[in-house]
Short mmCIF file of C-alpha atoms in Angstrom, two decimals:
data_model
loop_
_atom_site.label_atom_id
_atom_site.label_comp_id
_atom_site.label_asym_id
_atom_site.label_seq_id
_atom_site.Cartn_x
_atom_site.Cartn_y
_atom_site.Cartn_z
CA MET B 1 0.00 0.00 0.00
CA LYS B 2 1.20 3.54 -0.73
CA LEU B 3 2.07 5.24 2.53
CA ALA B 4 2.08 8.70 1.01
CA SER B 5 -1.47 8.36 -0.21
CA ILE B 6 -2.76 6.97 3.05
CA ILE B 7 -1.81 10.08 4.98
CA PRO B 8 -1.96 13.09 2.73
CA LEU B 9 -1.65 15.58 5.57
CA ALA B 10 1.90 14.66 6.53
CA ALA B 11 0.83 11.74 8.68
CA VAL B 12 2.45 8.31 8.60
CA LEU B 13 1.63 4.82 9.67
CA LEU B 14 3.81 4.14 12.67
CA ALA B 15 4.45 0.64 13.94
CA GLY B 16 7.02 0.12 16.64
CA PRO B 17 7.65 0.83 20.31
CA ALA B 18 5.11 3.68 20.35
CA ALA B 19 2.39 1.55 18.83
CA ALA B 20 -0.35 0.04 20.94
CA GLN B 21 -0.10 -3.69 21.55
CA THR B 22 -2.62 -6.48 21.13
CA GLY B 23 -0.90 -9.61 22.39
CA ASP B 24 2.35 -9.76 20.44
CA LYS B 25 0.98 -7.79 17.50
CA PRO B 26 1.44 -4.01 17.40
CA ILE B 27 -1.53 -1.98 16.16
CA PRO B 28 -0.17 0.74 13.89
CA SER B 29 -0.91 4.32 14.85
CA THR B 30 -2.81 5.79 11.94
CA THR B 31 -3.47 9.40 11.03
CA ILE B 32 -6.48 9.94 8.78
CA SER B 33 -7.47 13.16 7.02
CA LEU B 34 -11.18 14.05 6.99
CA GLY B 35 -12.61 16.68 4.65
CA THR B 36 -15.65 18.60 5.95
CA ALA B 37 -16.91 21.92 4.51
CA THR B 38 -16.95 25.68 5.16
CA PRO B 39 -17.19 26.91 8.77
CA GLY B 40 -20.66 27.40 10.21
CA GLY B 41 -22.33 24.48 8.45
CA GLY B 42 -23.39 21.03 9.53
CA PHE B 43 -20.42 19.13 8.10
CA PRO B 44 -17.70 20.82 10.21
CA LEU B 45 -19.89 20.39 13.29
CA TYR B 46 -20.31 16.70 12.56
CA GLY B 47 -16.74 16.15 11.39
CA ASN B 48 -15.19 17.68 14.48
CA ALA B 49 -17.42 15.59 16.76
CA PHE B 50 -16.65 12.47 14.68
CA ALA B 51 -12.92 13.05 15.09
CA GLU B 52 -13.17 13.71 18.83
CA VAL B 53 -15.21 10.59 19.53
CA MET B 54 -13.12 8.33 17.31
CA ASN B 55 -9.79 9.62 18.62
CA ALA B 56 -10.96 9.16 22.22
CA ALA B 57 -12.23 5.65 21.54
CA ASP B 58 -9.03 4.39 19.86
CA SER B 59 -5.70 5.82 20.94
CA THR B 60 -4.06 4.44 17.78
CA LEU B 61 -6.26 6.63 15.56
CA THR B 62 -5.72 10.30 14.87
CA ILE B 63 -8.46 11.73 12.66
CA VAL B 64 -7.68 15.25 11.49
CA PRO B 65 -10.66 17.31 10.22
CA ARG B 66 -10.01 19.79 7.44
CA ASN B 67 -12.31 22.58 6.28
CA THR B 68 -12.98 22.44 2.54
CA LYS B 69 -15.49 24.00 0.17
CA GLY B 70 -17.82 21.04 0.75
CA SER B 71 -19.06 18.02 -1.16
CA ASN B 72 -18.13 19.17 -4.66
CA GLU B 73 -14.52 19.72 -3.61
CA ASN B 74 -14.34 16.68 -1.34
CA ILE B 75 -15.11 14.22 -4.14
CA PRO B 76 -12.15 15.20 -6.39
CA LEU B 77 -9.86 15.48 -3.35
CA LEU B 78 -10.72 11.88 -2.47
CA GLU B 79 -10.20 10.80 -6.07
CA LYS B 80 -6.73 12.40 -6.10
CA GLY B 81 -5.83 10.78 -2.77
CA GLU B 82 -5.48 14.15 -1.05
CA LEU B 83 -8.06 13.13 1.56
CA ASP B 84 -8.58 9.75 3.21
CA LEU B 85 -12.19 10.41 4.24
CA ALA B 86 -14.67 13.15 3.44
CA LEU B 87 -18.25 14.11 4.19
CA VAL B 88 -20.39 14.18 1.05
CA ALA B 89 -24.07 15.09 0.81
CA GLY B 90 -26.51 12.62 -0.66
CA GLU B 91 -27.18 14.35 -3.98
CA PRO B 92 -23.53 14.88 -4.99
CA ALA B 93 -22.82 11.29 -3.91
CA TYR B 94 -25.75 10.04 -5.99
CA GLU B 95 -24.53 11.95 -9.06
CA ALA B 96 -20.92 10.83 -8.56
CA PHE B 97 -21.78 7.14 -8.14
CA ALA B 98 -24.22 7.25 -11.07
CA GLY B 99 -21.82 9.14 -13.34
CA ILE B 100 -24.21 12.04 -13.91
CA GLY B 101 -22.24 14.76 -15.68
CA ARG B 102 -18.97 12.93 -15.07
CA THR B 103 -17.28 9.51 -15.02
CA PRO B 104 -18.63 7.34 -12.18
CA VAL B 105 -16.44 7.51 -9.09
CA ARG B 106 -14.84 4.46 -7.50
CA LEU B 107 -14.99 5.84 -3.98
CA LYS B 108 -16.47 3.80 -1.15
CA ILE B 109 -18.87 4.42 1.74
CA LEU B 110 -17.53 4.26 5.28
CA THR B 111 -20.82 5.20 6.92
CA ALA B 112 -24.10 6.99 6.40
CA ILE B 113 -24.07 9.96 8.72
CA TYR B 114 -27.53 11.52 8.87
CA SER B 115 -30.64 12.13 6.82
CA ASN B 116 -31.17 15.49 5.13
CA PRO B 117 -34.80 16.62 4.92
CA GLY B 118 -34.58 19.83 2.91
CA MET B 119 -36.58 22.97 3.59
CA PHE B 120 -36.44 26.77 3.72
CA VAL B 121 -36.35 28.91 6.82
CA VAL B 122 -37.76 32.46 6.93
CA ARG B 123 -38.22 34.98 9.73
CA ALA B 124 -41.26 34.26 11.88
CA ASP B 125 -42.82 37.55 10.72
CA SER B 126 -42.19 36.82 7.03
CA PRO B 127 -45.17 37.02 4.65
CA TYR B 128 -43.94 33.95 2.77
CA LYS B 129 -45.78 30.70 3.53
CA THR B 130 -45.10 28.38 0.56
CA ILE B 131 -42.25 27.61 -1.83
CA HIS B 132 -44.06 29.39 -4.65
CA ASP B 133 -44.36 32.49 -2.46
CA LEU B 134 -40.55 32.70 -2.60
CA VAL B 135 -40.43 32.87 -6.40
CA GLY B 136 -38.70 36.09 -7.47
CA GLN B 137 -37.21 36.65 -4.00
CA PRO B 138 -33.55 36.57 -2.94
CA VAL B 139 -32.87 33.14 -1.44
CA ALA B 140 -29.60 31.83 0.01
CA PHE B 141 -29.20 28.27 -1.27
CA GLY B 142 -26.10 27.36 0.72
CA ALA B 143 -22.35 27.52 0.37
CA LYS B 144 -20.67 27.33 -3.01
CA GLY B 145 -19.50 23.78 -3.56
CA SER B 146 -21.72 22.26 -0.89
CA GLY B 147 -24.42 19.68 -1.52
CA LEU B 148 -27.27 21.92 -0.37
CA PRO B 149 -27.74 23.79 -3.65
CA ILE B 150 -27.84 20.46 -5.48
CA LEU B 151 -30.60 19.13 -3.23
CA ALA B 152 -32.51 22.39 -3.77
CA ARG B 153 -32.10 22.07 -7.53
CA TYR B 154 -33.70 18.60 -7.55
CA VAL B 155 -36.53 19.65 -5.23
CA LEU B 156 -37.34 22.76 -7.25
CA ASP B 157 -37.01 20.95 -10.57
CA GLY B 158 -39.65 18.49 -9.37
CA LEU B 159 -41.97 21.48 -8.96
CA GLY B 160 -41.16 22.92 -12.38
CA LEU B 161 -38.98 25.68 -10.92
CA LYS B 162 -35.43 26.71 -11.82
CA GLN B 163 -33.15 27.73 -8.99
CA ASP B 164 -31.21 30.40 -10.86
CA GLU B 165 -34.07 31.74 -12.98
CA ASP B 166 -37.14 31.72 -10.76
CA PHE B 167 -35.30 32.99 -7.67
CA LYS B 168 -32.62 35.58 -7.00
CA ALA B 169 -30.21 32.84 -6.00
CA VAL B 170 -27.46 33.67 -3.52
CA TYR B 171 -24.52 31.29 -2.96
CA LEU B 172 -22.50 31.77 0.19
CA ASP B 173 -18.75 31.86 0.69
CA ARG B 174 -19.29 30.50 4.20
CA ALA B 175 -22.26 28.44 5.34
CA GLY B 176 -22.36 30.40 8.57
CA ASP B 177 -23.18 33.66 6.75
CA GLY B 178 -26.75 32.66 5.88
CA PRO B 179 -28.64 33.19 9.17
CA ALA B 180 -27.59 36.84 9.52
CA MET B 181 -28.76 37.49 5.96
CA VAL B 182 -32.23 36.19 6.86
CA GLU B 183 -32.29 38.22 10.06
CA ASP B 184 -31.36 41.53 8.40
CA GLY B 185 -33.48 41.00 5.30
CA ARG B 186 -30.78 40.61 2.68
CA VAL B 187 -32.45 37.33 1.73
CA ALA B 188 -36.06 36.28 2.16
CA ALA B 189 -35.15 32.70 2.99
CA LEU B 190 -32.29 30.30 3.65
CA TRP B 191 -32.33 26.79 2.21
CA GLY B 192 -30.88 24.01 4.32
CA ALA B 193 -31.30 20.40 5.36
CA GLY B 194 -31.00 18.06 8.28
CA ILE B 195 -31.95 17.72 11.90
CA GLY B 196 -30.07 20.12 14.16
CA TRP B 197 -28.59 21.94 11.16
CA PRO B 198 -26.65 24.98 12.52
CA GLY B 199 -28.11 27.49 10.04
CA PHE B 200 -31.68 26.61 10.99
CA ALA B 201 -30.81 26.61 14.68
CA ALA B 202 -29.28 30.08 14.40
CA VAL B 203 -32.34 31.58 12.68
CA ALA B 204 -34.72 29.85 15.10
CA SER B 205 -32.72 31.21 18.05
CA SER B 206 -32.59 34.78 16.70
CA ALA B 207 -34.64 37.67 18.01
CA SER B 208 -36.99 37.44 15.03
CA GLY B 209 -37.55 33.70 15.35
CA ALA B 210 -38.16 31.32 12.48
CA ARG B 211 -40.78 29.62 10.38
CA PHE B 212 -40.02 26.66 8.13
CA ILE B 213 -41.28 26.13 4.58
CA ALA B 214 -41.21 22.57 3.23
CA PRO B 215 -42.93 20.97 0.24
CA SER B 216 -46.57 20.05 0.80
CA ALA B 217 -47.71 16.43 0.56
CA ASP B 218 -48.80 16.97 -3.04
CA GLU B 219 -45.51 18.67 -3.86
CA ILE B 220 -43.53 15.81 -2.30
CA ALA B 221 -45.41 13.37 -4.54
CA ARG B 222 -44.67 15.50 -7.61
CA ILE B 223 -40.97 15.75 -6.75
CA ARG B 224 -40.61 12.01 -6.14
CA ALA B 225 -42.40 11.22 -9.39
CA LYS B 226 -39.53 12.92 -11.20
CA HIS B 227 -36.64 12.20 -8.79
CA ALA B 228 -37.39 8.90 -7.08
CA PHE B 229 -34.01 8.72 -5.32
CA LEU B 230 -35.22 11.44 -2.93
CA LYS B 231 -36.94 9.86 0.05
CA PRO B 232 -39.72 11.13 2.34
CA LEU B 233 -38.12 12.30 5.59
CA THR B 234 -39.41 13.98 8.72
CA VAL B 235 -37.92 16.65 10.96
CA PRO B 236 -39.18 15.64 14.42
CA ALA B 237 -40.91 18.22 16.61
CA GLY B 238 -38.44 20.00 18.84
CA SER B 239 -35.52 19.69 16.45
CA TYR B 240 -35.29 23.50 16.50
CA PRO B 241 -36.32 26.15 19.06
CA LYS B 242 -40.10 26.71 19.14
CA GLN B 243 -40.70 24.01 16.48
CA SER B 244 -43.70 22.36 18.09
CA GLU B 245 -44.83 20.16 15.18
CA PRO B 246 -42.99 17.61 13.00
CA ILE B 247 -42.18 18.79 9.47
CA ALA B 248 -42.59 16.41 6.54
CA SER B 249 -40.15 16.89 3.68
CA LEU B 250 -37.82 14.83 1.54
CA GLY B 251 -34.13 14.44 0.88
CA SER B 252 -31.40 11.84 1.12
CA TRP B 253 -28.61 10.58 3.37
CA SER B 254 -25.16 12.11 3.61
CA PHE B 255 -22.11 9.85 3.81
CA VAL B 256 -18.53 9.64 4.94
CA LEU B 257 -16.79 8.44 1.79
CA THR B 258 -13.31 6.97 1.54
CA ARG B 259 -10.70 7.21 -1.16
CA GLU B 260 -10.77 4.18 -3.45
CA ASP B 261 -7.53 2.62 -2.18
CA LEU B 262 -8.04 3.02 1.56
CA PRO B 263 -6.72 -0.33 2.85
CA ASP B 264 -9.32 -2.83 4.02
CA ASP B 265 -7.74 -3.16 7.45
CA VAL B 266 -7.88 0.59 8.02
CA ALA B 267 -11.55 0.75 6.94
CA TYR B 268 -12.31 -2.21 9.23
CA ARG B 269 -10.68 -0.48 12.20
CA LEU B 270 -12.57 2.74 11.49
CA ALA B 271 -15.91 0.93 11.22
CA LYS B 272 -15.30 -1.11 14.37
CA THR B 273 -14.31 1.98 16.35
CA LEU B 274 -17.21 4.05 15.04
CA HIS B 275 -19.96 1.53 15.63
CA SER B 276 -18.57 0.43 18.97
CA THR B 277 -19.02 3.99 20.16
CA GLU B 278 -22.43 4.85 18.63
CA ALA B 279 -23.93 5.70 22.03
CA ALA B 280 -21.14 8.12 22.94
CA PHE B 281 -21.34 9.79 19.53
CA CYS B 282 -25.12 10.19 19.83
CA LYS B 283 -24.68 11.72 23.29
CA LYS B 284 -22.14 14.22 21.95
CA LEU B 285 -24.12 15.32 18.87
CA ALA B 286 -27.83 14.82 18.22
CA GLN B 287 -27.34 14.42 14.47
CA ALA B 288 -24.96 11.53 15.10
CA CYS B 289 -27.76 9.42 16.57
CA GLU B 290 -28.54 8.45 12.97
CA THR B 291 -24.97 7.22 12.39
CA THR B 292 -25.54 3.49 12.80
CA ALA B 293 -24.44 0.38 10.98
CA ALA B 294 -28.05 -0.48 10.15
CA ASN B 295 -28.67 2.96 8.64
CA THR B 296 -25.54 2.65 6.51
CA VAL B 297 -26.75 -0.62 5.02
CA ALA B 298 -30.22 0.85 4.40
CA ALA B 299 -28.97 4.16 2.96
CA ALA B 300 -26.27 2.87 0.59
CA PRO B 301 -27.53 3.01 -3.02
CA LYS B 302 -25.93 -0.42 -3.58
CA PRO B 303 -24.27 -2.78 -1.05
CA GLU B 304 -21.13 -2.99 -3.17
CA LEU B 305 -20.56 0.75 -2.64
CA ILE B 306 -19.80 0.10 1.03
CA HIS B 307 -16.08 -0.36 1.63
CA PRO B 308 -15.09 -4.07 1.78
CA GLY B 309 -13.37 -3.53 5.12
CA VAL B 310 -16.57 -2.06 6.52
CA MET B 311 -18.61 -4.93 5.11
CA LYS B 312 -16.31 -7.41 6.83
CA TYR B 313 -17.13 -5.78 10.16
CA PHE B 314 -20.85 -5.62 9.34
CA ARG B 315 -20.85 -9.37 8.67
CA GLU B 316 -19.14 -10.01 11.98
CA ILE B 317 -21.84 -8.11 13.90
CA GLY B 318 -24.67 -9.58 11.84
CA VAL B 319 -25.87 -6.41 10.13
CA VAL B 320 -25.39 -8.09 6.76
CA LYS B 321 -25.11 -11.76 5.86
#
């Protein structure tokens, strides 16, 4: 295996006196790079918690999070071997695996991380109540390079709307910039996704408060008729301040993907560490409660897209046969 490609951020596999011991066999200390996204979004929040929990659970692992421009940068960085792992939203992953607009990737899934029900947030005193009410208005669709604008594009396309023509689309340099733009009126709405997503939490916690706009039941049916890979998802009541009712929407699952040549033994160790500490991860970050072995098997578009080292562990624990 190519040591340089395993640890692109100046890390090395170390086996020797400093390595942990299991019987007579040393466990190599392994440093793993993890691409996230721009500050203020859900991926850095998740990625930092992922690294903290994993590093604490296995002293031979050092996972190093790295801010990137998001999913659309993470995929080529993985392909070039400049990252070992990276967080990738469901829609960019779907397009990359399917070869939509590009050659299909040969990356692998380490784990599904959380579901991403997409919706808009507006100020509580906003006059806008439906998606069509927002037509012609300035809307922040997420950070450049992130998966959020791609999810929005599919949702809107299912309703016969074009993101860059029917709205005054705004793309952010930093995911964390969106909430203030809603609060001060620079944009009428902020598009986002997920449970406990920081942008939604910030607007909901602001002085103006928040109201969420998701597709109606009829709109969800229309969207899925055109884009069946999007799944019905629910934001449970209480996911955000003053959100007293569940919100039905649709979206997909985000993943931690690995570079194609991540060694099987490294992927196995990562999976074993991650799923042995599911309870601690859930306690640290609410979104991480969805990061389970069972959800990974259910969310993967095809079983063969899950890394072989991960599948070996899943067979051992009985999640797959």
